[in-house]
XYZ file of C-alpha atoms in Angstrom:
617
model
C 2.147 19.241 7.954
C -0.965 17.354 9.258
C -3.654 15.391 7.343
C -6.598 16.804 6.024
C -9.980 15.111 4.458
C -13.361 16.213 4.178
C -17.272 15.903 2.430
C -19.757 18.146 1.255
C -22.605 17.344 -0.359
C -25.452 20.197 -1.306
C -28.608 17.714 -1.236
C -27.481 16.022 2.326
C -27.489 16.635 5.916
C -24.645 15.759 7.211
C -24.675 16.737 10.561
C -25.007 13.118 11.548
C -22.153 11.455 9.882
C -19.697 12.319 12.486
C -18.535 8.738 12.203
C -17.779 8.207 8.658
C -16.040 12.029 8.995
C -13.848 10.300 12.341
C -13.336 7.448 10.551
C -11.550 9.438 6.918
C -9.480 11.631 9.687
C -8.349 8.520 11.480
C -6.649 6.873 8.722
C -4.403 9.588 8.654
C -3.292 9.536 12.211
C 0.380 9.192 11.712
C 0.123 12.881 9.642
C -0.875 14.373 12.293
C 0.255 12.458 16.249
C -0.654 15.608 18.234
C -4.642 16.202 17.521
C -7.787 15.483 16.294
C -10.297 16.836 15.420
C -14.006 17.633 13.012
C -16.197 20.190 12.418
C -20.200 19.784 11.138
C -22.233 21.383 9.096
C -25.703 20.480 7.421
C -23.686 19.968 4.301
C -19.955 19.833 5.434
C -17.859 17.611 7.195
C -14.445 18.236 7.823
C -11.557 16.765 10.017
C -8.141 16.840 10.689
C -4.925 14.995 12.476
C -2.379 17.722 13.665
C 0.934 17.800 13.942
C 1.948 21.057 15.881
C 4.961 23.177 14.800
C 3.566 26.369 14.904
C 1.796 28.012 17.517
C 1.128 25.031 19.564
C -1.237 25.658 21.467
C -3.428 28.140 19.264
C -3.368 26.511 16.097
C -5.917 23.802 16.414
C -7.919 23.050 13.572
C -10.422 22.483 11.498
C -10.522 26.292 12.466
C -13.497 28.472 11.910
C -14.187 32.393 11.616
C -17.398 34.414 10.686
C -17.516 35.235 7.611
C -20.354 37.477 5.476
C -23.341 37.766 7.304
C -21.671 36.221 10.368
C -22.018 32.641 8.543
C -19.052 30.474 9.458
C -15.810 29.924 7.132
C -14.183 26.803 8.316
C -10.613 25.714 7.083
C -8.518 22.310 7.641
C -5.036 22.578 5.828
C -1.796 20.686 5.775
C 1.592 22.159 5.389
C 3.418 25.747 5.934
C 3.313 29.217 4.854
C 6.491 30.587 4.863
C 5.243 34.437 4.479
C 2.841 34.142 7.151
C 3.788 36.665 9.185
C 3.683 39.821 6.162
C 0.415 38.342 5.640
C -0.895 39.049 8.897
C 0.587 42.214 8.929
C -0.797 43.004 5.343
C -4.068 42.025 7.015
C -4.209 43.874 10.570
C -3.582 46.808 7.866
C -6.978 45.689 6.640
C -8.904 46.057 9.515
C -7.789 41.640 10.882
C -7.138 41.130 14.421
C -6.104 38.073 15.103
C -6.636 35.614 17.921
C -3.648 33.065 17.901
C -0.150 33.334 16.061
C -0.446 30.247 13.538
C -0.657 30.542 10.012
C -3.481 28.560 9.756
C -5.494 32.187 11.359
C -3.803 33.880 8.425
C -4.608 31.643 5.782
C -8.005 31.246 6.927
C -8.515 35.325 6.952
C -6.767 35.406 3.874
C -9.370 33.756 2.414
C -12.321 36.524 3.773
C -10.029 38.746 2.743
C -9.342 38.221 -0.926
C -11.182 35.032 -1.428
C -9.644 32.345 -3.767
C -7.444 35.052 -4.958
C -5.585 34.619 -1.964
C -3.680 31.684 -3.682
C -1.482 34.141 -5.625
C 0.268 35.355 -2.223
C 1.348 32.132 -0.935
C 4.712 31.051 -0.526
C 4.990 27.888 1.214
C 3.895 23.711 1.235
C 0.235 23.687 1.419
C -2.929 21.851 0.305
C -6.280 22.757 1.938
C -9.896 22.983 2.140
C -12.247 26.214 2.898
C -15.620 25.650 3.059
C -17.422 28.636 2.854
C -21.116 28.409 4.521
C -22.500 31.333 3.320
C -21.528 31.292 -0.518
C -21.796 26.763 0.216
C -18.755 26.608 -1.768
C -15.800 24.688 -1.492
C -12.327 25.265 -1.956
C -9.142 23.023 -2.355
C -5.856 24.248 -3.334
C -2.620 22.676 -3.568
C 0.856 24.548 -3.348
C 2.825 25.504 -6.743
C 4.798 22.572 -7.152
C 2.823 19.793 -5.285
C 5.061 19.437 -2.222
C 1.620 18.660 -0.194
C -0.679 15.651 -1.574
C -4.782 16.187 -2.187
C -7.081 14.143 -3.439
C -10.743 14.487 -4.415
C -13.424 12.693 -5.601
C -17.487 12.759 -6.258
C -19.579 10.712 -4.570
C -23.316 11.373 -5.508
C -23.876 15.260 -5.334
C -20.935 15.763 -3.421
C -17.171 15.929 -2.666
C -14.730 14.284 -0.610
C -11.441 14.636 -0.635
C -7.987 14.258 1.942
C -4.314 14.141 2.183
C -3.898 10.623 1.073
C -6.576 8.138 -1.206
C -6.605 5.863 2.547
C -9.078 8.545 4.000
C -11.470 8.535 0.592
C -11.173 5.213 0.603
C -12.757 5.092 4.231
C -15.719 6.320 2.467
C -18.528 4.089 2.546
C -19.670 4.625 -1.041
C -15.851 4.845 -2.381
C -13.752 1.661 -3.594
C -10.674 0.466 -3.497
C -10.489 -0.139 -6.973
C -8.256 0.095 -10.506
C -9.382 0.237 -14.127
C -7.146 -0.361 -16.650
C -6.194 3.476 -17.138
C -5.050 2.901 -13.330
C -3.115 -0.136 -14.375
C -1.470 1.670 -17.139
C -0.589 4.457 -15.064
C 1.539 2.047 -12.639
C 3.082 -0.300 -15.508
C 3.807 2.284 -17.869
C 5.255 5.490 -16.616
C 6.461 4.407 -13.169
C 8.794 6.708 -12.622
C 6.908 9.427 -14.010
C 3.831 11.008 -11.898
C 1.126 11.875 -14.197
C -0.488 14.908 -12.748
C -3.982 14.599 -11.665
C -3.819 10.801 -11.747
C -4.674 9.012 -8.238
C -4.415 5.621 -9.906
C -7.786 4.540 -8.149
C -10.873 4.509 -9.961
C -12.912 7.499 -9.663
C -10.552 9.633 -7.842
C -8.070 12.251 -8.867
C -5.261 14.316 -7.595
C -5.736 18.050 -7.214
C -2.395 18.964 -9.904
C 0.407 21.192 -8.272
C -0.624 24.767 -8.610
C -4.332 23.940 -9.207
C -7.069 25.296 -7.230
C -10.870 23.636 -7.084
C -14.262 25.159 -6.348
C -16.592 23.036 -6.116
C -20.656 23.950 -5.385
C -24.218 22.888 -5.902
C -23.625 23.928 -9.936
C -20.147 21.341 -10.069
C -16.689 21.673 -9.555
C -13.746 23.391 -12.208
C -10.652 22.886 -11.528
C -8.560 25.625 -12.814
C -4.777 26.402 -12.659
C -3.282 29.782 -10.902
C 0.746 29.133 -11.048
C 3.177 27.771 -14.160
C 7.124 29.103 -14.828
C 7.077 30.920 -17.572
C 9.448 31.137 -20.603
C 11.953 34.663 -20.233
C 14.946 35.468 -21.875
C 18.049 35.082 -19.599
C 20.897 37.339 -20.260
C 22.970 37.559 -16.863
C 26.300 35.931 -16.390
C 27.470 33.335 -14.824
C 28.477 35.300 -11.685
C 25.502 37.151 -11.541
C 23.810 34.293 -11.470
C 25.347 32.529 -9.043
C 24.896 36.044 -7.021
C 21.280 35.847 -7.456
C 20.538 32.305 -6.250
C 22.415 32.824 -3.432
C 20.554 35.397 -2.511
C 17.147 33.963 -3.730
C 18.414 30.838 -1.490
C 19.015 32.533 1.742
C 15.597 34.092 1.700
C 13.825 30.652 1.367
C 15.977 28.866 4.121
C 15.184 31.864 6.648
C 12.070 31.636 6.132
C 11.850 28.208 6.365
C 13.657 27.877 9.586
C 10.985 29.192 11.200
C 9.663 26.747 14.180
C 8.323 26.232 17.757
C 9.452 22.665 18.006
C 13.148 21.341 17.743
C 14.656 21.464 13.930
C 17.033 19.265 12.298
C 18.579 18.781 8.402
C 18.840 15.647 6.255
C 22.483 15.903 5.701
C 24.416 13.944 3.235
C 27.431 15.497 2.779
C 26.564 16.278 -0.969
C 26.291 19.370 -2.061
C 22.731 19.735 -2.169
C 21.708 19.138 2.063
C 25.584 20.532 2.959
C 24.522 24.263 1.528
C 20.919 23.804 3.021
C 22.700 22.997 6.608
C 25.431 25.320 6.208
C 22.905 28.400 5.598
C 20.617 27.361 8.245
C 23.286 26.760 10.734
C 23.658 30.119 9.823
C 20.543 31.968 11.194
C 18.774 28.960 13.570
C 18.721 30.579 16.895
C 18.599 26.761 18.507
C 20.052 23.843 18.941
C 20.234 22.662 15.234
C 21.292 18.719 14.819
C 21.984 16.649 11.270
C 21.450 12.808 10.421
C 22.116 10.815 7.556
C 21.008 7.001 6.877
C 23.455 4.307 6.154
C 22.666 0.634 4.905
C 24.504 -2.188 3.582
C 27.455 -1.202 1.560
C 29.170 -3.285 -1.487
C 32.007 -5.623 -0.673
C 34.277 -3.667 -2.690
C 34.259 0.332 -1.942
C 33.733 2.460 -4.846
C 32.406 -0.435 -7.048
C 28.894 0.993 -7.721
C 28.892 3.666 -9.907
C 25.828 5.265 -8.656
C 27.279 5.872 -5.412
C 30.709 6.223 -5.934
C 31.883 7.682 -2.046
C 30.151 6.727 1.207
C 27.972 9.686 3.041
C 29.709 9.509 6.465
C 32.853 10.610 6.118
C 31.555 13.972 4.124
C 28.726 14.564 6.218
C 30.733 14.882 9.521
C 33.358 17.203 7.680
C 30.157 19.419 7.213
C 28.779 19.145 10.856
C 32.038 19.369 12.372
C 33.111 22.417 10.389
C 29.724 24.068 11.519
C 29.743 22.786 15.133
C 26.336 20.461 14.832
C 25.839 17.233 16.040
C 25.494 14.542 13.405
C 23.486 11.219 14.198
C 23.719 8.407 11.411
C 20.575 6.280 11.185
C 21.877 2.144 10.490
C 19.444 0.078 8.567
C 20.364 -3.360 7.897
C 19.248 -5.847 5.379
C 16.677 -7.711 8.088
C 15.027 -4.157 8.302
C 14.562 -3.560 4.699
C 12.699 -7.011 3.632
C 10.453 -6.899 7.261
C 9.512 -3.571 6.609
C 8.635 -3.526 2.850
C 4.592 -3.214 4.085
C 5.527 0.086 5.689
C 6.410 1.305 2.552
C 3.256 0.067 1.139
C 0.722 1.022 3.430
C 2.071 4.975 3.364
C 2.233 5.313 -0.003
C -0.988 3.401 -0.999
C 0.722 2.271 -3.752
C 3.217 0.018 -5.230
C 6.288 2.293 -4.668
C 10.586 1.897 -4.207
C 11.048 -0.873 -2.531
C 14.726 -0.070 -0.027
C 14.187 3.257 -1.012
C 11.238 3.989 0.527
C 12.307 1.611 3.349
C 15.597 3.217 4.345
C 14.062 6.459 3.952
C 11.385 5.503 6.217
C 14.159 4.467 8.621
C 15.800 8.178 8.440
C 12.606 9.610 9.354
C 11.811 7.544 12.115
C 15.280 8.404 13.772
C 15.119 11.749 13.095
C 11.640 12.141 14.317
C 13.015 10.726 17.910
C 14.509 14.089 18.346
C 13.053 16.430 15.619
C 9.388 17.558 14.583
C 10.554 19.350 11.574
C 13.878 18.736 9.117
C 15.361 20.652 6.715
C 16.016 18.606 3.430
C 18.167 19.179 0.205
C 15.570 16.935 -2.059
C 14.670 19.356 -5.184
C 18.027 20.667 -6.273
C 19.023 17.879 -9.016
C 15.450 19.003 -10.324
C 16.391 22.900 -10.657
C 20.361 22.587 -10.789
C 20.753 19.578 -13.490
C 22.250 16.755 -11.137
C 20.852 14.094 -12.877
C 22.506 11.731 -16.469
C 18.852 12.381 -17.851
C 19.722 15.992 -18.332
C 22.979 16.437 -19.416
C 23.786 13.547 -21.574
C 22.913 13.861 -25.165
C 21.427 10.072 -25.380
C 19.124 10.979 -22.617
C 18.371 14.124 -23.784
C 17.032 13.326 -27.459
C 14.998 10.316 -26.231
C 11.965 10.415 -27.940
C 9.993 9.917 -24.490
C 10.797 10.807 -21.257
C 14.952 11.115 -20.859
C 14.931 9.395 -17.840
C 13.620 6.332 -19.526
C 16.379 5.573 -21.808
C 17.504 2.350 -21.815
C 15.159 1.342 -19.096
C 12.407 -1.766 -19.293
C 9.285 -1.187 -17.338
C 6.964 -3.566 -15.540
C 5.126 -4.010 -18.628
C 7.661 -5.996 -20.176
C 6.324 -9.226 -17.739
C 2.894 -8.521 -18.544
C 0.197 -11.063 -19.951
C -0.783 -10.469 -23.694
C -3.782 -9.770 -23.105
C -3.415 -7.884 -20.196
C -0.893 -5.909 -22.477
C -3.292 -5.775 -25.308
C -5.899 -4.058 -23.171
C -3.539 -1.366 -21.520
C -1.813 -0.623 -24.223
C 1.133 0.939 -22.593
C 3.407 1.622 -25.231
C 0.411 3.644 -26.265
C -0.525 4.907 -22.878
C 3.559 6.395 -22.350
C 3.276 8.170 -25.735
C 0.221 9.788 -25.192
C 1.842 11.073 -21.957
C 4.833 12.329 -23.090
C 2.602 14.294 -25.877
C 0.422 15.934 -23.263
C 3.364 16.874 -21.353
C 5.642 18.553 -24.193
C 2.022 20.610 -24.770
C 2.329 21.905 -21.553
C 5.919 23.679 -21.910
C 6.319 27.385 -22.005
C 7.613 28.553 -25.257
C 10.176 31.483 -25.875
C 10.263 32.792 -28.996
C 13.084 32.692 -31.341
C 14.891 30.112 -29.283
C 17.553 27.522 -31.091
C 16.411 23.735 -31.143
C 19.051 22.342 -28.567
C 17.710 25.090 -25.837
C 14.421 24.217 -26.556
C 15.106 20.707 -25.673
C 16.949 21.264 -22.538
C 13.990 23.404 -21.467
C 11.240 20.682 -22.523
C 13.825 18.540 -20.069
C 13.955 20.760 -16.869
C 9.887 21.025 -17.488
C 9.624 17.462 -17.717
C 11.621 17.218 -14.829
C 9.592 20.185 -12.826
C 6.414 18.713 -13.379
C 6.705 14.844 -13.965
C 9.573 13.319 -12.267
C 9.749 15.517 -9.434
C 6.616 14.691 -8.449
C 7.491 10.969 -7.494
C 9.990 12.085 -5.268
C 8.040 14.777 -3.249
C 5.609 12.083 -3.062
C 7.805 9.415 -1.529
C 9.276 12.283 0.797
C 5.785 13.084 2.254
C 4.912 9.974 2.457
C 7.732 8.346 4.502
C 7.519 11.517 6.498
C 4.381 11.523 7.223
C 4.081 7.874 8.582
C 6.088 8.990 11.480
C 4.754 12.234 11.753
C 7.627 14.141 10.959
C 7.592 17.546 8.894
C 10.275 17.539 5.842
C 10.654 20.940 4.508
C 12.228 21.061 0.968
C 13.829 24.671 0.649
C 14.659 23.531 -3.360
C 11.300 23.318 -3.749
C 10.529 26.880 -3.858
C 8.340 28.308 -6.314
C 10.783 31.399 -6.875
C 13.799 28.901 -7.499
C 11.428 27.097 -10.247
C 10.769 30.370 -12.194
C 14.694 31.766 -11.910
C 16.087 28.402 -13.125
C 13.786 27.109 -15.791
C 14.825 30.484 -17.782
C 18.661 29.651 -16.891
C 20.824 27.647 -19.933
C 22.072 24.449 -19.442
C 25.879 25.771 -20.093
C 25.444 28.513 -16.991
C 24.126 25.442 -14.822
C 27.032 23.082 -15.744
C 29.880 26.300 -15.187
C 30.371 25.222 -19.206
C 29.520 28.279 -20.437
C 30.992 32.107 -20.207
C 29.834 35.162 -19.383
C 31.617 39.019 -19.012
C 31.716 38.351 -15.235
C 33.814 35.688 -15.145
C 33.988 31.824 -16.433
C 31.654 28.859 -14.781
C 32.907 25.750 -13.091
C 34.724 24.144 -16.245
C 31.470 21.831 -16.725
C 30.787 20.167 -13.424
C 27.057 18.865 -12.629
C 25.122 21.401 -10.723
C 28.467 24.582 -10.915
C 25.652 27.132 -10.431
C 25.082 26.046 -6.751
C 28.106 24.650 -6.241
C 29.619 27.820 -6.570
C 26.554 30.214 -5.049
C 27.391 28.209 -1.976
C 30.903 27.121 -2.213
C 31.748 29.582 0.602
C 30.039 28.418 3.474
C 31.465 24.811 2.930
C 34.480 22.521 2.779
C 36.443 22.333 -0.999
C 35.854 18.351 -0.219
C 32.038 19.033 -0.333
C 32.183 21.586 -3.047
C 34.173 19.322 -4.750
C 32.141 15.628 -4.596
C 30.874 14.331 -7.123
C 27.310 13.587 -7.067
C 26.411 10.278 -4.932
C 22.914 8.806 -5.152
C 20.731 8.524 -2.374
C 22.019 5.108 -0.331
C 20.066 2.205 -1.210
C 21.338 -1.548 -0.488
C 23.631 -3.125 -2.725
C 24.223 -6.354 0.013
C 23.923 -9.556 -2.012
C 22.379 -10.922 0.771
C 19.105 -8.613 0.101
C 18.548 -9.574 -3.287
C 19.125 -13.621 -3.002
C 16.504 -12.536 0.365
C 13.886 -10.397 -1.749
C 14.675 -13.268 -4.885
C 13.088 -16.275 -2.369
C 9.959 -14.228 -1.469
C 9.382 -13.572 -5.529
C 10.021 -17.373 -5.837
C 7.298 -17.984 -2.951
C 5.002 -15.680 -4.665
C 5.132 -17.655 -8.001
C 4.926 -20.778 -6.464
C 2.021 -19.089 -5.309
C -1.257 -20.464 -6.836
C -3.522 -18.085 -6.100
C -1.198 -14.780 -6.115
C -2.770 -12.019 -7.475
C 0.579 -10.812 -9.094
C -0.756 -13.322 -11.876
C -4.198 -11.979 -12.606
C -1.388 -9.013 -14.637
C 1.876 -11.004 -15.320
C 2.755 -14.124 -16.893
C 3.916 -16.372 -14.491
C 6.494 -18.026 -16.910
C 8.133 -14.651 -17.876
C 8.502 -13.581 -13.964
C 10.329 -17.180 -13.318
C 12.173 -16.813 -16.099
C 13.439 -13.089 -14.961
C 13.545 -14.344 -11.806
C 15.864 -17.424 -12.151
C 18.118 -16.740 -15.202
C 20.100 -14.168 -13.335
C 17.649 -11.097 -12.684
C 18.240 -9.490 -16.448
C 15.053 -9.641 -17.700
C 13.682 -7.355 -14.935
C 12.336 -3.703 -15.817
C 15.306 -1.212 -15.884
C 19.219 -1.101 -17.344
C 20.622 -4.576 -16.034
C 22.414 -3.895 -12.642
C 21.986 -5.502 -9.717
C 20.569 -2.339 -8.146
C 17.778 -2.672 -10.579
C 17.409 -6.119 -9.972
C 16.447 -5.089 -6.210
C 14.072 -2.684 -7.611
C 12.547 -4.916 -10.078
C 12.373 -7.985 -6.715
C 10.087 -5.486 -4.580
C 8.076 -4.103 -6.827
C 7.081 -7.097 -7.878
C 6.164 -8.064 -4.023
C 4.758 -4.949 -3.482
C 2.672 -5.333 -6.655
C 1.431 -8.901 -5.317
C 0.206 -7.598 -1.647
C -1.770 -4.182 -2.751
C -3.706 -6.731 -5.249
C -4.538 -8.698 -2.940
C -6.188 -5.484 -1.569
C -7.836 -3.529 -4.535
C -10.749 -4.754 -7.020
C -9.132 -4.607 -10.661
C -12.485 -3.709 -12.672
C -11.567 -4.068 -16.943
């Protein structure tokens, strides 16, 4: 994993800002527990905060090699490359030898090898930075589907960029501020990531599957991966047939490790087949963990999470011989450490969610460097209400926002006036419908259901892979996300919804009689329990004690009561109280007391990171 940041700048020496470059790596010291360090050039600067997995010993970074004319190509990079090792092969068939057995070396000969091109042979979680001395050209790239943050931004004649906006915003000549496009981005689509947007003024994300080179002439940014729109004509049991096999490939290579490995294990579906198959092939001691925190009174009353985790997710480790460690998180835990969740994702973000998560991590990370997670398959498989049911579906925005109120709803008029953000969701929904691939000749209904699972793929998605690196990240521990694979991406989005369901028929055999994700329910039903196979689908455990809303209700009371809370410089203080104290149902999202607790800490969360940013109109 690690944390990554840099600057170049073509008109500057900057061989003596060793302490501004120390200062951008350090924010990121949680990414990266094991290492430090920076590298120096008259118009370079990079640094980097390791976290060692493989090749412990030889894979320190930033890393250099001589490159044309025996000028120096440095690299600092976050994340894995699963094909590392037929990379280095392909290359000592080139003429590479190679001095230590990471897959940073690879990557960074790749580069010398086939330059930028060298994106196109990547499988794996990456962003990173080459700077090349010779050419003085830079180089950022981000993996496929964005499962490794980068940001970027120009400061004079140069660049700086790094894993998270913290290290830009160490930057002496960079802000922490918001304009109102930034405002709009958080009030209007906030469950939806816009790609390229960083929210902070002046900076940008590097999009998923994007590449940047950047030199004394500017920087284009340019894209080098997208699914593309085929006809799909196999059955459902050669489907199933081929995802398995597509599936085992990724979780063998992503087993790969020189420190201990565990798995995020639920007992759903999704983390059960990613456990069972690695239990499969990891040559080590292989352990699971799951997070609990405070249930409902009644058991099975919340119809998000209709079965507890526990119970399923020991069937699974028992039945493959693991040890299973549940991680408790109590209601005192998730109000005390709502700044956690703040300070790693920058942003206003989940509230519990991010919280409990954080939690999870923090256990696993006593005993684990790397884990193994199931996040991604609801994406590709068609877990979630947004994609299967028809009043999601023909929303005329994005499905997951039917019936939902957003943050907007408690803004100030003229604070709504100037963001427009009925406006501002609109014109994002366009821009992403203009991005999906297009197959010819197909009926209305799968054209829909394919603008869904891209809308999914490429906006949703996002915001969890975000939160997942995030919460990971602040305790240094390495998530791998075998769903996530590129390969997976390109097979499903060309898959109809009635194969992924089981609803629909094929000359091999009938689906799964219509049951939410049947595809990989049945591609793995082998390796696991009927109970597992079975379950329905149970949302990821977030608090539904009474006790944590009345808790997170008193600290929104506080805040209003609050003269000089910032909250109030973007939402009317008489609509807040109102939501607030006429029983919670005038907070953003469908009225449930879950949402309530959503609505609560984001508006807390709002409060503190405005007390810490500039908002410039």
């Amino acid at each position: 994993m690690c944390g990554i940041t840099g600057w170049v700048d073509w008109t500057l020496d900057l061989r003596g800002q060793g302490p501004v470059i120390t200062g951008m790596t350090r924010t990121q010291a949680p990414r990266g527990p094991d290492d430090e360090g920076t590298w120096l050039s008259r118009h370079a600067a990079f640094g980097h905060r390791r976290l060692a997995v493989i090749d412990v010993e030889g894979g320190r970074q930033p890393m250099t090699r001589n490159g044309p004319g025996g000028r120096p190509v440095v690299i600092t990079f976050s994340g894995e490359i699963y094909n590392f090792r037929e990379l280095r092969a392909e290359l000592r068939s080139a003429g590479w030898s190679f001095g230590t057995r990471s897959d940073t070396e690879v990557l960074l000969t790749a580069y010398l090898q086939w330059g930028p091109d060298l994106v196109t042979r990547l499988n794996g979680m990456y962003a990173f930075a080459v700077w090349d001395e010779q050419a003085r050209r830079l180089l950022l790239v981000r993996d496929r589907l964005g499962i490794k943050p980068l940001y970027y931004a120009r400061v004079g004649d140069g660049i700086v960029f790094g894993s998270e906006p913290k290290a830009l915003l160490a930057h002496p000549r960079l802000k922490a501020e918001v304009d109102l496009e930034g405002l709009a981005e958080l009030l209007a689509v906030p469950r939806a990531r816009t790609p390229g947007h960083a929210v902070y003024r002046g900076m940008r994300e590097l999009k998923p599957g994007c590449l940047l080179v950047a030199d004394a002439s500017g920087c284009r940014e340019s894209r080098y991966w997208q699914v593309e729109a085929r006809p799909h004509t196999k059955d459902f049991r050669t489907t199933t047939a081929e995802i398995r096999s597509l599936l085992t490939d990724i979780v063998d290579r992503q087993i790969v490790a020189d420190v201990p490995v565990g798995t995020l294990l639920s007992g759903g579906i999704d983390s059960s087949a990613i456990t069972a198959m690695a239990a499969g092939k990891f040559t080590g001691k292989l352990a699971s963990y799951s997070v609990s925190v405070p249930a409902p009174a009644r058991p099975g009353s919340d119809l998000w999470r209709p079965s507890p985790d526990e119970p399923y997710a020991r069937l699974v480790a028992e039945r493959l011989g693991i040890e299973h460690s549940v991680v408790e998180v109590g209601t005192d835990g998730l109000v005390e450490d709502i700044d956690r969740g703040l300070r790693a994702r920058d942003l206003p973000g989940w509230g519990d969610l991010d919280v409990s998560m954080y939690h999870l991590f923090r256990g696993v990370r006593a005993n684990c460097t790397v884990a193994l997670s199931g996040e991604s398959a609801d994406e590709m498989f068609g877990g979630y209400t947004w994609q299967t049911d028809e009043r999601y579906v023909r929303h005329t925005s994005f499905p997951w926002m039917y019936g939902r109120r957003q943050p907007e709803v408690l803004l100030r008029e003229e604070v709504r006036r100037a963001i427009r953000p009925e406006v501002y969701e609109a014109d994002r929904y366009r821009e992403a419908l203009a991005e999906v691939p297009r197959l010819e000749g197909e009926d209305r209904a799968g054209r829909r259901q394919r603008e869904v699972f891209h809308l999914g793929l490429t906006r949703w998605l996002g915001a969890l892979l975000d939160r997942k690196d995030r919460m990971s990240m602040a305790v240094g521990l390495e998530v791998r996300v075998p769903f996530a694979d590129h390969r997976l991406a390109e097979y499903l989005f060309n898959v109809p919804a009635d194969l992924k369901t089981g609803a629909g028929t094929g000359s091999g055999g009938t689906g799964g009689g219509g049951m939410e994700k049947a595809l990989l329910r049945r591609a793995c039903g082998d390796l696991l329990p009927d109970e597992i196979v079975n379950r329905p689908k149970s949302a990821y455990p977030a608090s539904r004690d009474p006790g944590y809303v009345e808790t997170l209700k008193e600290l929104v009371i506080e805040t209003i009561d609050d003269p000089n809370a910032p909250l109030f410089d973007l939402m009317d203080r008489d609509r807040v109280r109102e939501a607030v104290t006429s029983g919670l149902d005038a907070l953003p999202g469908p009225i449930t007391a879950r949402t309530s607790a959503i609505g609560l800490s984001y508006l807390l969360e709002l409060d503190r990171w405005l007390s810490r940013v500039r908002v410039v109109a």
